[in-house]
Short mmCIF file of N, CA and C in Angstrom, two decimals:
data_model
loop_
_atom_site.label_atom_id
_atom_site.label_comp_id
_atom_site.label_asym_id
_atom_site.label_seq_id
_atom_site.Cartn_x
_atom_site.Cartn_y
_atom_site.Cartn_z
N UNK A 1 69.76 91.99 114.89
CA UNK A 1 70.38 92.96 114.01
C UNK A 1 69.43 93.27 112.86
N UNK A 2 69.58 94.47 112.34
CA UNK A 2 68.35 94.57 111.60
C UNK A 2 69.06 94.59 109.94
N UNK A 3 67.61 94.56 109.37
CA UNK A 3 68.35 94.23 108.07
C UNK A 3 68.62 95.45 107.30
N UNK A 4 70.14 94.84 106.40
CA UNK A 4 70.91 96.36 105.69
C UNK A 4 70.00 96.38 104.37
N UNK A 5 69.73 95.07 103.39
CA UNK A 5 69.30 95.06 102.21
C UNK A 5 67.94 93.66 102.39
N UNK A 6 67.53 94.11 101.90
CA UNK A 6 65.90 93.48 101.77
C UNK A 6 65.66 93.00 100.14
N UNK A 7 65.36 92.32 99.50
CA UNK A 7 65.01 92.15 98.06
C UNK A 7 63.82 91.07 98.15
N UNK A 8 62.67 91.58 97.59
CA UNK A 8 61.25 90.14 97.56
C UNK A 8 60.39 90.19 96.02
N UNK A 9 60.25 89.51 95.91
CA UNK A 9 59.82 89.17 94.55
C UNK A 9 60.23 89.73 94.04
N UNK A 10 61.88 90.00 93.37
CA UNK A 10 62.37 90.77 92.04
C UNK A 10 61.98 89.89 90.97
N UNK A 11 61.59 90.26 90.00
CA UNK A 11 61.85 90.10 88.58
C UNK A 11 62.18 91.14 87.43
N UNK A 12 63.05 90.97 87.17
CA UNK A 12 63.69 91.44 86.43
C UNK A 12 63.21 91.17 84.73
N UNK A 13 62.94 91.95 83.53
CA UNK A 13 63.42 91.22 82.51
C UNK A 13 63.93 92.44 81.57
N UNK A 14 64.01 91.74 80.28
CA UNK A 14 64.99 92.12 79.16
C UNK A 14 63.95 92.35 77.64
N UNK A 15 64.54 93.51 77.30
CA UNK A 15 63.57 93.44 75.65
C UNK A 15 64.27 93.60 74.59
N UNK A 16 63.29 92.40 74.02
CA UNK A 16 64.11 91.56 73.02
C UNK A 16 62.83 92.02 71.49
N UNK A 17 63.16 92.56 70.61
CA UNK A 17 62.54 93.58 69.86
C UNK A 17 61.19 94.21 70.84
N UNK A 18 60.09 93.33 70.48
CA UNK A 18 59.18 94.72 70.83
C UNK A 18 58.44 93.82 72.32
N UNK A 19 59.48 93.14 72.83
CA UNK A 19 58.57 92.62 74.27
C UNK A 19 59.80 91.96 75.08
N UNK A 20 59.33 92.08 76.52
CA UNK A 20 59.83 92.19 77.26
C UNK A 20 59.67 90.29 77.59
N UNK A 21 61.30 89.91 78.19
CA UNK A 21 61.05 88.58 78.32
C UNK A 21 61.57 88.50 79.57
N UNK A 22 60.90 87.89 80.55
CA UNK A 22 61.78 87.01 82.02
C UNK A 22 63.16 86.87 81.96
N UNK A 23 63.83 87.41 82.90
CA UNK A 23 65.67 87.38 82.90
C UNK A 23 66.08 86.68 84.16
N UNK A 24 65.29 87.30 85.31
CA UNK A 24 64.92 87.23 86.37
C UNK A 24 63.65 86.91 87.44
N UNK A 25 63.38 85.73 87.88
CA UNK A 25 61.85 85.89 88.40
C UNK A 25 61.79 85.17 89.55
N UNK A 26 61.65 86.38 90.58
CA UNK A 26 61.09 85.71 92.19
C UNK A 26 62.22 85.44 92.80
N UNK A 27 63.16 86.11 93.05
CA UNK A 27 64.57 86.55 93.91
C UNK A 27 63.56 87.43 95.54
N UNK A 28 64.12 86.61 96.41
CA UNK A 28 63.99 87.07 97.70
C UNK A 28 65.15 86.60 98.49
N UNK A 29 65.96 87.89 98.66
CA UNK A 29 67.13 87.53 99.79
C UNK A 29 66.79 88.66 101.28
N UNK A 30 67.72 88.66 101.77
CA UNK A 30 67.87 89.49 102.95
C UNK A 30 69.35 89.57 103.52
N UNK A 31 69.97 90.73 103.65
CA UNK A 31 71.28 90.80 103.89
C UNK A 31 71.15 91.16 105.58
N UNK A 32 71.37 90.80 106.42
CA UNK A 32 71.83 91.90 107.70
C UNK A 32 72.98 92.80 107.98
N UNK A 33 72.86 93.85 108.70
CA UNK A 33 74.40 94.26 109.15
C UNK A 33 75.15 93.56 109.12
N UNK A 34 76.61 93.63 108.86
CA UNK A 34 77.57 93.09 109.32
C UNK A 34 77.97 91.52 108.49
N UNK A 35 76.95 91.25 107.46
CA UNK A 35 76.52 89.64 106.95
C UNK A 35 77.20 90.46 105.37
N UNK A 36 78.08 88.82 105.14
CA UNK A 36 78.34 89.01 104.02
C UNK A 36 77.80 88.13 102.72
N UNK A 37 77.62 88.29 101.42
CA UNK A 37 76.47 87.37 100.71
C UNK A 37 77.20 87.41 99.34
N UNK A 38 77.25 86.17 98.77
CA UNK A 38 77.86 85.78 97.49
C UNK A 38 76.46 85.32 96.95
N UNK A 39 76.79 85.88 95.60
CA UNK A 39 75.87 85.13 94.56
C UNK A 39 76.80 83.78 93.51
N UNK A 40 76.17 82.20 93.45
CA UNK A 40 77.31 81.70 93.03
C UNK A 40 76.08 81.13 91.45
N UNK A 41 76.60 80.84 91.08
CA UNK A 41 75.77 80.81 89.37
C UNK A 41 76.58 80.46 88.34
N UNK A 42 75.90 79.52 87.13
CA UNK A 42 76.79 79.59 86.06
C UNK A 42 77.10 81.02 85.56
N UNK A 43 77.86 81.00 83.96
CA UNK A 43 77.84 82.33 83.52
C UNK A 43 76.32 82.78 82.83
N UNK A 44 76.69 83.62 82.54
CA UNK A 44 74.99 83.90 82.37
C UNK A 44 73.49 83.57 83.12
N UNK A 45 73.55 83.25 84.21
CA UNK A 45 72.65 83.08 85.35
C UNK A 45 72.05 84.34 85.95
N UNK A 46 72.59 85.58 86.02
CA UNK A 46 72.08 86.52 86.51
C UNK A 46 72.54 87.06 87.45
N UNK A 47 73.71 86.85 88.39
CA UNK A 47 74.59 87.38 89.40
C UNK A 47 74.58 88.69 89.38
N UNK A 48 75.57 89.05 88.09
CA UNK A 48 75.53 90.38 87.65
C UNK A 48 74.34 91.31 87.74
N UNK A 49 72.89 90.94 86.99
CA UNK A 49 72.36 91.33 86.99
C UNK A 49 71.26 91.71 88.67
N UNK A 50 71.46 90.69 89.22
CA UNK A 50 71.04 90.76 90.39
C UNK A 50 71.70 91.77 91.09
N UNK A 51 73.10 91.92 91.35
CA UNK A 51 74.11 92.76 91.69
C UNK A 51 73.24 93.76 91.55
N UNK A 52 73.76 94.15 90.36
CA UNK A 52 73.03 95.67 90.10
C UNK A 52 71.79 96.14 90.39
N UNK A 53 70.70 95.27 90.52
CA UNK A 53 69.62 95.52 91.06
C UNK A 53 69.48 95.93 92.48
N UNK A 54 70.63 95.24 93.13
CA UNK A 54 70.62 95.34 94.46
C UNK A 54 70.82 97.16 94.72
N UNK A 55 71.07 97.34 93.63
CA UNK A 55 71.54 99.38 93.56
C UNK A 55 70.69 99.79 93.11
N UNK A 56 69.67 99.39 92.73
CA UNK A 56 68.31 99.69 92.05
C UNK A 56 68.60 100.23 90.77
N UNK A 57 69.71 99.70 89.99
CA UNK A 57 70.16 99.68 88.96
C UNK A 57 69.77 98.69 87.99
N UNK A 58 69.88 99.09 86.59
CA UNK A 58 69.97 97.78 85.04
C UNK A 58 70.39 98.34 84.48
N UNK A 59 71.06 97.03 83.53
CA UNK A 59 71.80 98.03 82.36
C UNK A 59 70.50 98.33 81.34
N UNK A 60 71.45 99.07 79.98
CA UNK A 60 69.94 99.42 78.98
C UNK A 60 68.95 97.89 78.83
N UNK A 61 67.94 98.34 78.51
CA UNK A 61 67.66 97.33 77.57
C UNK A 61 66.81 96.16 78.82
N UNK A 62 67.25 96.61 80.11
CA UNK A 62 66.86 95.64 80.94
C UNK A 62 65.77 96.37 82.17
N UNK A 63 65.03 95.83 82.77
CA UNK A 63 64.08 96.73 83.85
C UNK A 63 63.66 96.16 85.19
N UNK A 64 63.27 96.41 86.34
CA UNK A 64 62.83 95.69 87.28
C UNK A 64 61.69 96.14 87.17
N UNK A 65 60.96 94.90 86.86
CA UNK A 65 59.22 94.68 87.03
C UNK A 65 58.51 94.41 87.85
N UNK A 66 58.74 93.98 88.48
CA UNK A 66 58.16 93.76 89.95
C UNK A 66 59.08 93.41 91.26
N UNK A 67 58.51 93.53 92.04
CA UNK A 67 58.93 93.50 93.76
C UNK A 67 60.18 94.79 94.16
N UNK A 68 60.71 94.76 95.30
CA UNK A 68 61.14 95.28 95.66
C UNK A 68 62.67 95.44 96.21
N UNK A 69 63.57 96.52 96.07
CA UNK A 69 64.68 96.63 96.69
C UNK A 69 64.95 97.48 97.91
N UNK A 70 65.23 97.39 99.07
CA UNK A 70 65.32 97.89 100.01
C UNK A 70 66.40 97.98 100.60
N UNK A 71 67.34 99.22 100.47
CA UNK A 71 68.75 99.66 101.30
C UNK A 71 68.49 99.73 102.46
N UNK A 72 68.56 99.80 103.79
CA UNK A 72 68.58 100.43 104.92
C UNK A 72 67.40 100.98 105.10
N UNK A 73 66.12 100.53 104.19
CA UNK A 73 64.98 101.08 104.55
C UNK A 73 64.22 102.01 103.45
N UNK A 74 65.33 102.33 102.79
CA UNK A 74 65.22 102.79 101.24
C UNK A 74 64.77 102.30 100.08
N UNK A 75 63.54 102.53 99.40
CA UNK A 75 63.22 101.38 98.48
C UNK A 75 64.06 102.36 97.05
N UNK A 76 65.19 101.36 96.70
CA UNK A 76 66.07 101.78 95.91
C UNK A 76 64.85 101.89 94.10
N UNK A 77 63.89 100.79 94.08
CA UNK A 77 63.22 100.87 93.26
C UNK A 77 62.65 102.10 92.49
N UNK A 78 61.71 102.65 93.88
CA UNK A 78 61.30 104.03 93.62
C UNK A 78 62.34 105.27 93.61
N UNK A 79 63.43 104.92 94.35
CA UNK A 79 64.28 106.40 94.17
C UNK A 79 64.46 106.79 93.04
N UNK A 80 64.50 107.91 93.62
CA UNK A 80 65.36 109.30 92.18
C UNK A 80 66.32 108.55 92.04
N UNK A 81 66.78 109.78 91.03
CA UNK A 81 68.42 109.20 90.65
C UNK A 81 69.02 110.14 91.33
N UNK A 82 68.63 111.02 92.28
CA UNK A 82 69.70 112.08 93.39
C UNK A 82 69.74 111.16 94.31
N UNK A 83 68.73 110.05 95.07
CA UNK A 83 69.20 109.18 96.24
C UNK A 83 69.95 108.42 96.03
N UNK A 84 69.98 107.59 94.62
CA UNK A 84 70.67 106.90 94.27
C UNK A 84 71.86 107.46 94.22
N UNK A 85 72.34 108.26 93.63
CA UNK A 85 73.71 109.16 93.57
C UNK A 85 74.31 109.42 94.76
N UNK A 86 73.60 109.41 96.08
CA UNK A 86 74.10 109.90 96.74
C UNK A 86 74.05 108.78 97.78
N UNK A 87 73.55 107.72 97.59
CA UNK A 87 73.94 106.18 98.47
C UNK A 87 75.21 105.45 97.12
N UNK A 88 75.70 105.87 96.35
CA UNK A 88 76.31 105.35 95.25
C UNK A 88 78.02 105.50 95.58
N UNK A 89 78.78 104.66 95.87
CA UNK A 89 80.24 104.98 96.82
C UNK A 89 80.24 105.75 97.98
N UNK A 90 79.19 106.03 98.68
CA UNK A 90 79.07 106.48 100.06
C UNK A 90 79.23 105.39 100.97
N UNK A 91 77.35 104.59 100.45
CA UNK A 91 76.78 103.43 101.55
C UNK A 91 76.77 101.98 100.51
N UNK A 92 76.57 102.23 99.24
CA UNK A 92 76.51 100.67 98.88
C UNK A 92 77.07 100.64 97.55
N UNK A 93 78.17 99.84 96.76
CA UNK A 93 78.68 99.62 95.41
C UNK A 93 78.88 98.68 94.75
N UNK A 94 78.88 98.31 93.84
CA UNK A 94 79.10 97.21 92.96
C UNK A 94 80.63 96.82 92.86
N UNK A 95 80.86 95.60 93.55
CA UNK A 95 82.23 95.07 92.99
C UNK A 95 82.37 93.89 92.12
N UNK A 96 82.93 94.12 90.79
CA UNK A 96 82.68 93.03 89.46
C UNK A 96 83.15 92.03 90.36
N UNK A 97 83.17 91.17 89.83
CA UNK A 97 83.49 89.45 90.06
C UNK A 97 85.33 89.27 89.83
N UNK A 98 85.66 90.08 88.86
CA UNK A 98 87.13 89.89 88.14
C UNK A 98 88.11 90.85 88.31
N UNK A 99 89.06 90.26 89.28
CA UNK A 99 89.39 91.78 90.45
C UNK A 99 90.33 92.75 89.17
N UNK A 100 90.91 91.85 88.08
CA UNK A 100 91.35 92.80 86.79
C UNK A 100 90.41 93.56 86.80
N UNK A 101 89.16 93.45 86.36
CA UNK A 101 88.01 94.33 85.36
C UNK A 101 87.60 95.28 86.85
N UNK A 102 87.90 95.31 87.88
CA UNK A 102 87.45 96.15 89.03
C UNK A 102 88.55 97.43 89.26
N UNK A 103 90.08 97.37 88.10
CA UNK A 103 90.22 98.46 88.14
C UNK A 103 91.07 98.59 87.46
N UNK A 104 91.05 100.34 87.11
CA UNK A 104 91.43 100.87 85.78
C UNK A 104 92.98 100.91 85.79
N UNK A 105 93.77 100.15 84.74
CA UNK A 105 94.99 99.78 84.45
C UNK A 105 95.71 101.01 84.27
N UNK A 106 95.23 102.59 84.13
CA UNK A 106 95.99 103.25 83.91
C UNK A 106 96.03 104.15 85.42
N UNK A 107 95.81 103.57 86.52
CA UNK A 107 95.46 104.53 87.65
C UNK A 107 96.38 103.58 89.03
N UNK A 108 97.22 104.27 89.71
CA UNK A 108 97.75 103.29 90.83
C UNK A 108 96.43 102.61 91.93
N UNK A 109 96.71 101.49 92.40
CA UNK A 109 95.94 101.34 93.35
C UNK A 109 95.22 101.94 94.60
N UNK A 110 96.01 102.91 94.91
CA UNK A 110 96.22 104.10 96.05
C UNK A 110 95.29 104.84 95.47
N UNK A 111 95.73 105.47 94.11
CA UNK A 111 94.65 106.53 93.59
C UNK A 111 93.28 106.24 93.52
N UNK A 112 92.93 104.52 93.47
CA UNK A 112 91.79 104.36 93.00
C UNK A 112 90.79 103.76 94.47
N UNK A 113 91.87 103.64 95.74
CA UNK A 113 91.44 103.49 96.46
C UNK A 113 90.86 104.71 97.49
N UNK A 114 91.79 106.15 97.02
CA UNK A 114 90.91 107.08 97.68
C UNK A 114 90.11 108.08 97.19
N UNK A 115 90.38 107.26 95.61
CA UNK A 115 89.07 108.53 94.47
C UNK A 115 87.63 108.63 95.03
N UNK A 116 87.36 107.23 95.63
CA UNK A 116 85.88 107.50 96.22
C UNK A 116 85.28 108.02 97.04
N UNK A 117 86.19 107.82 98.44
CA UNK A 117 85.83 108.72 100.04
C UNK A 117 86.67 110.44 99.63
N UNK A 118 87.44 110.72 98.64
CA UNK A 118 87.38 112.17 98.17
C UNK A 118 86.19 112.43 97.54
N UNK A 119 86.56 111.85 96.25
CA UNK A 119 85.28 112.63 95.77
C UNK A 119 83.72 112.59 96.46
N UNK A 120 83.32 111.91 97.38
CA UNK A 120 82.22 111.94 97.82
C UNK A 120 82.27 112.91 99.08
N UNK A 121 83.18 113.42 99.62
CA UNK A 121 83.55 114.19 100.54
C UNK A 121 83.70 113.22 101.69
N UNK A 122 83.73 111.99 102.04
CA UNK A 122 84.10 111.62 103.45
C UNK A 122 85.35 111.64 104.07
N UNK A 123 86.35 111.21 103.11
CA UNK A 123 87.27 111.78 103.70
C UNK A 123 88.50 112.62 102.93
N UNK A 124 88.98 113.13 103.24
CA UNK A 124 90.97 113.74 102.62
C UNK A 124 91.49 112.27 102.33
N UNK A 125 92.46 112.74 101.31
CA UNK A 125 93.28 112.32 100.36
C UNK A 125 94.07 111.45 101.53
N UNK A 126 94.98 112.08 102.50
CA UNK A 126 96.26 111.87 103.43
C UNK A 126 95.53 110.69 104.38
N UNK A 127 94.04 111.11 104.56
CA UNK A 127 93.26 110.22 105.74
C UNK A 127 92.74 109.22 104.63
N UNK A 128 92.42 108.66 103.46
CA UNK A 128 91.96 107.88 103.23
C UNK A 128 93.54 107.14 102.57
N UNK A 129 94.49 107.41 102.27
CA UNK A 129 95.98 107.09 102.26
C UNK A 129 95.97 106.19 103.68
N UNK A 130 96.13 106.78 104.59
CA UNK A 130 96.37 106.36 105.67
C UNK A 130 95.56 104.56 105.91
N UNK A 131 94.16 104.90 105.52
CA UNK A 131 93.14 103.73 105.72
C UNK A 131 93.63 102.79 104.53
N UNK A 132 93.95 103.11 102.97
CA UNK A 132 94.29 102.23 102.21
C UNK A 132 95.32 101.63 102.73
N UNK A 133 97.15 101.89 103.90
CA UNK A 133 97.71 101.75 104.09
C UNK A 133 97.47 100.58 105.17
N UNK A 134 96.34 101.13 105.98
CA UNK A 134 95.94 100.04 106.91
C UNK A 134 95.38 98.84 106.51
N UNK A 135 94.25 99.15 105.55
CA UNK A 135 93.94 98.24 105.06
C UNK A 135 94.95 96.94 104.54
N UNK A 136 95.46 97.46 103.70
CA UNK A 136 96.55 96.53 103.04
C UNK A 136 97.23 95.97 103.89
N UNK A 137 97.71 96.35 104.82
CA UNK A 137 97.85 95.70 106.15
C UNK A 137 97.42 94.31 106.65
N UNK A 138 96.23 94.96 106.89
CA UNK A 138 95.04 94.12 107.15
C UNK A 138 95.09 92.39 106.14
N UNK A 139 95.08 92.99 105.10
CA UNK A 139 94.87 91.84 104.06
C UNK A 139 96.14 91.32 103.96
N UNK A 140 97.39 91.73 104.67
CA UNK A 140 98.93 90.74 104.43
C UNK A 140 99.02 91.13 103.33
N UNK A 141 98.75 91.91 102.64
CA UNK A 141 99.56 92.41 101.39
C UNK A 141 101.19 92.75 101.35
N UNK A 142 102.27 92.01 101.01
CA UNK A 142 103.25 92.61 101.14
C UNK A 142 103.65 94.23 100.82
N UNK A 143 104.72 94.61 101.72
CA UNK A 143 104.74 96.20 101.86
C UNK A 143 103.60 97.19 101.62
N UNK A 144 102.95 97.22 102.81
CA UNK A 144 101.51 97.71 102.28
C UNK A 144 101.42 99.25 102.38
N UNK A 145 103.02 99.75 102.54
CA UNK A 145 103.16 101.17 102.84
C UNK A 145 103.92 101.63 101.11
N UNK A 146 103.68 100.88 100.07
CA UNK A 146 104.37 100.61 99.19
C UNK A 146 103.35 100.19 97.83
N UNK A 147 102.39 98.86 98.51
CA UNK A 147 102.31 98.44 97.44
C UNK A 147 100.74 99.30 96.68
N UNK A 148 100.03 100.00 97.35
CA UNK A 148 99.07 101.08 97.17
C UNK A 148 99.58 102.15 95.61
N UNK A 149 101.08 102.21 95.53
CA UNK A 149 101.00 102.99 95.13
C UNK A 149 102.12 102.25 93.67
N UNK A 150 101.68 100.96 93.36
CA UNK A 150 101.67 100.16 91.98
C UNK A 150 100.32 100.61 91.08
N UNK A 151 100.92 100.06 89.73
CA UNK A 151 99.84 99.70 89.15
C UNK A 151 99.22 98.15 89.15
N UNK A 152 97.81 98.70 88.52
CA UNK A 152 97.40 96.92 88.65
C UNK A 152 98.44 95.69 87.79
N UNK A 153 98.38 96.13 86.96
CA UNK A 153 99.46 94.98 86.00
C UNK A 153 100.81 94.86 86.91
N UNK A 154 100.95 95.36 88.06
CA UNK A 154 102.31 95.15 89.09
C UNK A 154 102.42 94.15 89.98
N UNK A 155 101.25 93.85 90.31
CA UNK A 155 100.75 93.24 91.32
C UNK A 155 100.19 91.58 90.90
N UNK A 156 100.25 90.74 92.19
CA UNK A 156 99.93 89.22 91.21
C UNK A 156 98.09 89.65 91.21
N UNK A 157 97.83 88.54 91.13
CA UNK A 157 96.31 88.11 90.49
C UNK A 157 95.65 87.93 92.14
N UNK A 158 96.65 87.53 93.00
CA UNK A 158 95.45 87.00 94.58
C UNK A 158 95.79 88.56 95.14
N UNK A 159 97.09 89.23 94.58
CA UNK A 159 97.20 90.46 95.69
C UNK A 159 96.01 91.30 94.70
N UNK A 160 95.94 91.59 93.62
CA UNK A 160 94.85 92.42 93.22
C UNK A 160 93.21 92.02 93.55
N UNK A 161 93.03 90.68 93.99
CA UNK A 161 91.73 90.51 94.39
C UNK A 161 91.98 91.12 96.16
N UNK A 162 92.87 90.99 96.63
CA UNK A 162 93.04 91.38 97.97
C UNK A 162 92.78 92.47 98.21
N UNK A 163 93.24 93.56 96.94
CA UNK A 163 93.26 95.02 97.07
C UNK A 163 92.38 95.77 96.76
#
């Protein structure tokens, strides 16, 4: 199977007044199709930051200095910000760690589960309804023809990591 994400010598760092200091140094993973990959770390270890790199992303203040990120063959490093935009809730996304902080308290679950395949055009509203419905399914979520369309504060703490 070939590989989905590639990462070799990342380093990452951070500037701290007028110079740049090590945050990150000498990360080499490899994801395949179908393979799923946890980063496990104290707090402040770099998870996060790795995360985001994996999108060929940093926040301010932070940069990738050396080595490389590779989507599907894509070196996310060098892309624009139009490839990036457009592998960004299509083909690859960031999910926080804290299934609270992964979604917005004023939006039902349903809504926030088909804001992405709309707005990116993959699919209709009714057809990605349908898949959140299955999904939830899927995960034993009680009433899953139902519970899509709570808010997060409705729901316990294992069903919102579920969802």
């Amino acid at each position: 199977m070939s590989n989905l994400l590639t990462i070799k010598g990342l380093k990452i760092e951070g500037r701290s007044d007028e110079t740049w200091n090590p945050i990150i140094n000498g990360v080499d993973l490899t994801l395949k199709k179908g393979e799923v990959l946890g980063l496990i770390g104290e707090s402040g270890a770099g998870k996060s930051t790795i995360g985001l790199a994996a999108m060929g992303y940093t926040r301010d203040g932070v940069r990738i200095s050396e080595g490389s990120v590779e989507f599907d063959g894509i070196d996310l490093v060098k892309a624009s910000a139009a490839v990036k935009r457009d592998l960004l809730g299509k083909r690859i996304a960031y999910v926080a760690q804290s299934a609270a902080a992964s979604f917005n308290p004023a939006h039902k679950l349903m809504d926030q589960h088909t804001e992405g395949p709309v707005q990116h055009g993959v699919d209709s509203r009714s057809a990605s309804t349908e898949d959140g419905i299955e999904l939830y399914r899927k995960l034993r979520l009680p009433n899953p023809e139902q519970i899509g369309f709570r808010y997060p504060h409705q729901v316990s703490g294992g069903q919102l990591q579920r969802a």
